[in-house]
Coordinates of C-alpha atoms in Angstrom, one line a residue:
M1181 CA -2.3 -8.4 -0.4
N1182 CA -3.9 -6.3 -3.1
L1183 CA -5.1 -2.9 -1.8
T1184 CA -5.6 -1.4 -5.2
S1185 CA -9.0 0.1 -5.9
P1186 CA -10.7 -1.0 -9.1
W1187 CA -9.9 1.1 -12.1
S1188 CA -12.6 2.8 -14.1
L1189 CA -13.0 1.9 -17.7
L1190 CA -11.8 5.4 -18.7
S1191 CA -8.7 5.0 -16.5
K1192 CA -7.9 1.6 -18.0
F1193 CA -8.3 3.0 -21.5
I1194 CA -6.0 6.0 -20.9
F1195 CA -3.5 3.7 -19.2
H1196 CA -3.3 1.3 -22.2
I1197 CA -3.0 4.2 -24.7
M1198 CA -0.2 5.6 -22.6
I1199 CA 1.7 2.3 -22.6
K1200 CA 1.3 1.9 -26.3
C1201 CA 2.6 5.4 -27.0
R1202 CA 5.5 4.9 -24.7
R1203 CA 6.7 2.0 -26.8
L1204 CA 7.4 4.6 -29.6
L1205 CA 10.0 6.3 -27.4
P1206 CA 13.7 5.2 -27.3
K1207 CA 14.6 2.2 -25.2
K1208 CA 16.2 2.9 -21.8
R1209 CA 19.4 1.3 -20.6
S1210 CA 20.0 0.2 -17.0
S1211 CA 23.6 -0.5 -16.0
A1212 CA 22.3 -2.5 -12.9
F1213 CA 21.3 -5.4 -15.2
G1214 CA 23.7 -7.7 -17.0
A1215 CA 24.3 -11.4 -17.7
F1216 CA 27.9 -11.2 -16.4
S1217 CA 28.4 -10.1 -12.8
T1218 CA 31.5 -9.9 -10.6
K1219 CA 32.1 -9.1 -6.9
E1220 CA 33.6 -5.7 -8.0
K1221 CA 30.7 -5.0 -10.4
P1222 CA 27.6 -6.9 -9.3
K1223 CA 24.7 -7.0 -11.7
I1224 CA 21.1 -8.2 -11.6
E1225 CA 21.7 -11.3 -13.7
H1226 CA 18.3 -12.9 -14.2
I1227 CA 14.6 -12.1 -14.1
Y1228 CA 11.8 -14.4 -13.1
V1229 CA 8.2 -13.6 -14.2
I1230 CA 5.5 -15.4 -12.2
N1231 CA 2.7 -16.1 -14.6
L1232 CA -0.3 -18.5 -14.6
D1233 CA -0.5 -20.8 -17.6
H1234 CA -3.8 -19.5 -18.9
Q1235 CA -2.8 -15.8 -18.6
T1236 CA -0.8 -15.6 -21.8
D1237 CA -1.9 -12.0 -22.5
R1238 CA -0.2 -10.9 -19.3
L1239 CA 3.0 -12.6 -20.3
T1240 CA 2.8 -10.8 -23.7
K1241 CA 2.5 -7.4 -21.9
M1242 CA 5.4 -8.3 -19.7
E1243 CA 7.5 -9.1 -22.7
H1244 CA 6.7 -5.7 -24.2
E1245 CA 7.8 -4.0 -20.9
L1246 CA 11.0 -6.0 -20.6
R1247 CA 12.0 -5.4 -24.3
H1248 CA 11.8 -1.7 -23.7
V1249 CA 14.6 -1.7 -21.1
L1250 CA 18.2 -2.7 -22.0
D1251 CA 20.9 -4.1 -19.8
Y1252 CA 24.4 -2.5 -19.5
S1253 CA 25.5 -4.1 -22.7
G1254 CA 22.5 -3.1 -24.8
V1255 CA 20.6 -6.5 -24.5
E1256 CA 16.9 -6.4 -23.9
L1257 CA 15.9 -7.4 -20.4
W1258 CA 13.5 -10.0 -22.0
N1259 CA 16.6 -12.0 -22.9
L1260 CA 17.5 -12.3 -19.2
T1261 CA 14.0 -13.4 -18.4
E1262 CA 12.6 -16.8 -17.4
R1263 CA 8.9 -17.4 -17.0
Y1264 CA 7.9 -19.3 -13.9
A1265 CA 4.6 -21.1 -13.9
A1266 CA 2.6 -19.8 -11.0
V1267 CA 0.7 -22.1 -8.6
D1268 CA -3.0 -22.0 -9.7
A1269 CA -5.5 -21.5 -6.8
T1270 CA -8.2 -23.1 -8.9
H1271 CA -6.4 -26.5 -8.6
F1272 CA -6.9 -26.6 -4.8
L1273 CA -9.7 -29.1 -4.1
K1274 CA -10.2 -27.6 -0.6
D1275 CA -8.7 -24.9 1.5
P1276 CA -5.0 -25.6 1.9
Q1277 CA -3.7 -26.7 5.3
K1278 CA -0.5 -25.7 6.9
D1279 CA 2.6 -27.3 5.4
E1280 CA 6.4 -26.6 5.6
D1281 CA 6.1 -23.6 3.4
V1282 CA 2.8 -21.8 4.2
D1283 CA 0.7 -21.4 7.3
P1284 CA -2.6 -20.2 6.0
I1285 CA -3.8 -19.0 9.4
Y1286 CA -2.8 -15.5 10.7
T1287 CA -4.3 -13.0 13.1
L1288 CA -5.5 -9.4 13.2
R1289 CA -2.4 -8.7 15.3
D1290 CA -0.2 -9.7 12.4
Q1291 CA -2.1 -7.4 10.0
L1292 CA -2.0 -4.4 12.4
F1293 CA 1.7 -4.9 12.8
V1294 CA 2.1 -4.0 9.1
E1295 CA -0.8 -1.5 9.0
P1296 CA -1.6 0.0 12.4
Q1297 CA -5.1 1.6 12.8
P1298 CA -4.8 4.4 15.4
L1299 CA -8.6 4.8 15.6
T1300 CA -9.2 1.1 16.1
L1301 CA -8.8 -0.4 19.6
P1302 CA -9.5 -4.1 19.2
T1303 CA -9.6 -6.3 22.3
K1304 CA -7.0 -9.0 22.9
I1305 CA -9.5 -11.6 21.9
E1306 CA -10.0 -9.8 18.5
L1307 CA -6.3 -9.4 18.1
D1308 CA -5.7 -13.1 18.4
S1309 CA -8.7 -14.3 16.4
P1310 CA -7.6 -16.5 13.4
I1311 CA -7.9 -15.3 9.9
Q1312 CA -7.9 -17.8 7.0
M1313 CA -5.8 -16.9 3.9
S1314 CA -7.8 -17.1 0.7
R1315 CA -6.8 -19.7 -1.8
P1316 CA -5.3 -17.2 -4.2
E1317 CA -3.2 -15.8 -1.4
V1318 CA -1.9 -19.3 -0.6
A1319 CA -1.1 -19.8 -4.3
V1320 CA 0.8 -16.6 -4.5
A1321 CA 2.9 -17.4 -1.5
H1322 CA 3.8 -20.8 -2.8
S1323 CA 4.7 -19.3 -6.2
H1324 CA 7.2 -16.9 -4.6
I1325 CA 8.7 -19.6 -2.4
E1326 CA 9.2 -21.9 -5.3
V1327 CA 11.0 -19.1 -7.2
W1328 CA 13.3 -18.5 -4.2
R1329 CA 14.2 -22.2 -4.4
Q1330 CA 15.0 -21.7 -8.1
V1331 CA 17.4 -18.9 -7.1
I1332 CA 19.2 -21.2 -4.7
A1333 CA 19.5 -23.9 -7.4
S1334 CA 20.9 -21.3 -9.9
K1335 CA 24.3 -19.6 -10.1
Y1336 CA 22.9 -16.1 -9.8
E1337 CA 23.8 -13.7 -6.9
Y1338 CA 21.0 -11.1 -7.7
V1339 CA 17.7 -11.7 -9.5
L1340 CA 14.6 -9.6 -10.1
V1341 CA 11.3 -11.3 -9.3
L1342 CA 8.2 -9.9 -11.0
E1343 CA 4.5 -10.8 -10.9
D1344 CA 2.9 -10.5 -14.3
D1345 CA 0.8 -7.4 -13.8
V1346 CA 3.5 -4.8 -13.3
W1347 CA 4.7 -2.0 -15.5
F1348 CA 7.8 0.1 -15.4
R1349 CA 7.2 3.7 -14.5
P1350 CA 9.0 6.5 -16.4
G1351 CA 12.5 6.9 -14.9
F1352 CA 12.7 3.3 -13.7
A1353 CA 16.1 2.6 -15.3
Q1354 CA 17.6 5.9 -14.0
N1355 CA 16.2 5.5 -10.5
L1356 CA 17.4 1.9 -10.2
D1357 CA 20.9 2.7 -11.4
Q1358 CA 21.2 5.5 -8.9
A1359 CA 20.0 3.3 -6.1
W1360 CA 22.3 0.4 -7.2
S1361 CA 25.3 2.7 -7.3
K1362 CA 24.5 4.2 -4.0
I1363 CA 24.0 0.8 -2.3
K1364 CA 27.3 -0.5 -3.7
T1365 CA 29.2 2.6 -2.7
Q1366 CA 27.8 2.9 0.8
F1367 CA 28.4 -0.7 1.7
N1368 CA 31.8 -1.0 0.1
K1369 CA 30.8 -3.4 -2.6
K1370 CA 29.8 -6.2 -0.3
S1371 CA 26.5 -8.1 -0.3
N1372 CA 24.6 -5.4 1.6
F1373 CA 20.9 -6.1 1.2
D1374 CA 18.7 -9.1 1.2
I1375 CA 15.8 -7.6 -0.7
L1376 CA 15.3 -4.4 -2.7
Y1377 CA 11.7 -3.6 -3.2
L1378 CA 10.7 -1.9 -6.5
S1379 CA 6.9 -2.3 -6.2
Y1380 CA 5.1 -1.5 -2.9
K1381 CA 2.4 0.6 -1.3
E1382 CA 2.9 2.4 1.9
V1383 CA 0.1 2.1 4.5
K1384 CA -2.0 5.2 5.2
H1385 CA -0.9 5.8 8.8
G1386 CA 2.9 5.9 8.3
A1387 CA 5.7 3.5 7.4
P1388 CA 8.7 4.0 9.7
K1389 CA 11.8 4.2 7.7
T1390 CA 15.5 5.3 7.6
F1391 CA 16.6 7.1 4.4
I1392 CA 19.9 5.8 3.0
S1393 CA 19.8 8.4 0.2
S1394 CA 17.3 10.7 -1.4
N1395 CA 15.7 7.8 -3.3
V1396 CA 16.4 4.7 -1.2
F1397 CA 15.2 4.0 2.3
R1398 CA 15.2 1.1 4.8
P1399 CA 11.8 0.3 6.2
E1400 CA 10.8 -1.0 9.6
R1401 CA 7.3 -2.0 8.5
G1402 CA 4.2 -0.5 6.8
L1403 CA 4.5 -1.7 3.2
W1404 CA 2.3 -3.9 1.1
Y1405 CA 2.9 -5.8 -2.2
L1406 CA 5.6 -8.2 -3.3
S1407 CA 5.1 -7.8 -7.0
G1408 CA 8.5 -6.6 -8.0
Y1409 CA 11.7 -6.9 -6.0
V1410 CA 15.4 -7.7 -6.4
V1411 CA 16.6 -10.4 -4.1
S1412 CA 20.2 -11.6 -3.3
R1413 CA 21.2 -15.2 -2.9
E1414 CA 21.9 -14.4 0.8
G1415 CA 18.5 -12.9 1.1
V1416 CA 16.8 -16.0 -0.4
E1417 CA 18.7 -18.2 2.1
K1418 CA 17.3 -16.2 4.9
L1419 CA 13.7 -16.2 3.5
L1420 CA 13.8 -20.0 3.3
T1421 CA 14.9 -20.3 6.9
F1422 CA 11.9 -18.2 8.0
L1423 CA 9.4 -20.7 6.5
P1424 CA 6.6 -21.4 6.9
C1425 CA 5.2 -18.1 5.7
R1426 CA 2.4 -17.1 8.1
G1427 CA -0.3 -15.2 6.3
P1428 CA -0.1 -13.5 2.8
V1429 CA 3.5 -13.3 1.6
D1430 CA 3.7 -9.5 1.9
L1431 CA 2.3 -9.6 5.4
D1432 CA 4.6 -12.2 7.1
R1433 CA 6.1 -10.4 10.0
K1434 CA 9.4 -12.4 9.8
S1435 CA 10.3 -10.4 6.7
T1436 CA 11.2 -7.5 9.0
R1437 CA 14.3 -9.4 9.9
L1438 CA 15.6 -9.0 6.4
N1439 CA 18.1 -6.3 5.5
S1440 CA 15.8 -4.6 3.0
S1441 CA 15.8 -1.3 1.0
H1442 CA 13.2 0.4 -1.1
I1443 CA 13.2 2.8 -4.1
P1444 CA 10.2 5.1 -3.7
L1445 CA 10.5 6.7 -7.1
S1446 CA 10.4 3.6 -9.2
R1447 CA 7.3 1.8 -8.2
M1448 CA 5.8 -0.7 -10.6
P1449 CA 2.1 -0.8 -9.5
S1450 CA -0.5 -3.2 -10.9
S1451 CA -1.8 -2.1 -14.3
A1452 CA -5.4 -3.1 -13.5

């Protein structure tokens, strides 16, 4: 679900200038990434970028972003990256019906679970009234689910999944490394999380959470976006057992069953 307000032309211009200027700076290295991973030293081994076939400009921008960050051995993250062709909503001839992966009907109750509205007191009838997912929302959900199945078919234990409109904030590599180290240390180097969000937006009226460290927390609910996240093989197996996804993929209430953590200082918001 996209809650971002439209950017002004001036804001977009300043943003693009900033991104171009940043490419003149030295590349940053992240020890959390690497093609070779062991149980003692786990790494994020692979990156999937979800991208529509006709949006080649977005993929080019993602390539620039991923070439500006290096893995632990000095290899550009772009070399660990695989493009995944997104499901195109324009190919739907009619509103999609429920299938084994996505249930396009959800309720106001589902939405208020993620984002409570203290000043709103809907009736029970309103709470249970059906809401139809838009075709783009259904397409996005299918795209992520198909990537999860790719992870299961691969040999990777940890992967980064990105939508094609994200960018890395300054300090991303350092913040991720600190979080990765903290998570490994606290949980004695075992598989300790299902999903680690790098891109999210907290709701206005509070997102209950428990802090694991100064820059990592475990949420209960109250977060939007699924545009950038590290997922473990164990986490993907759980996600697939929760199907069908009911409502937008970042809304589905079953995701609260996941062992998830978040890095609040390394968000990767949409660039436009």
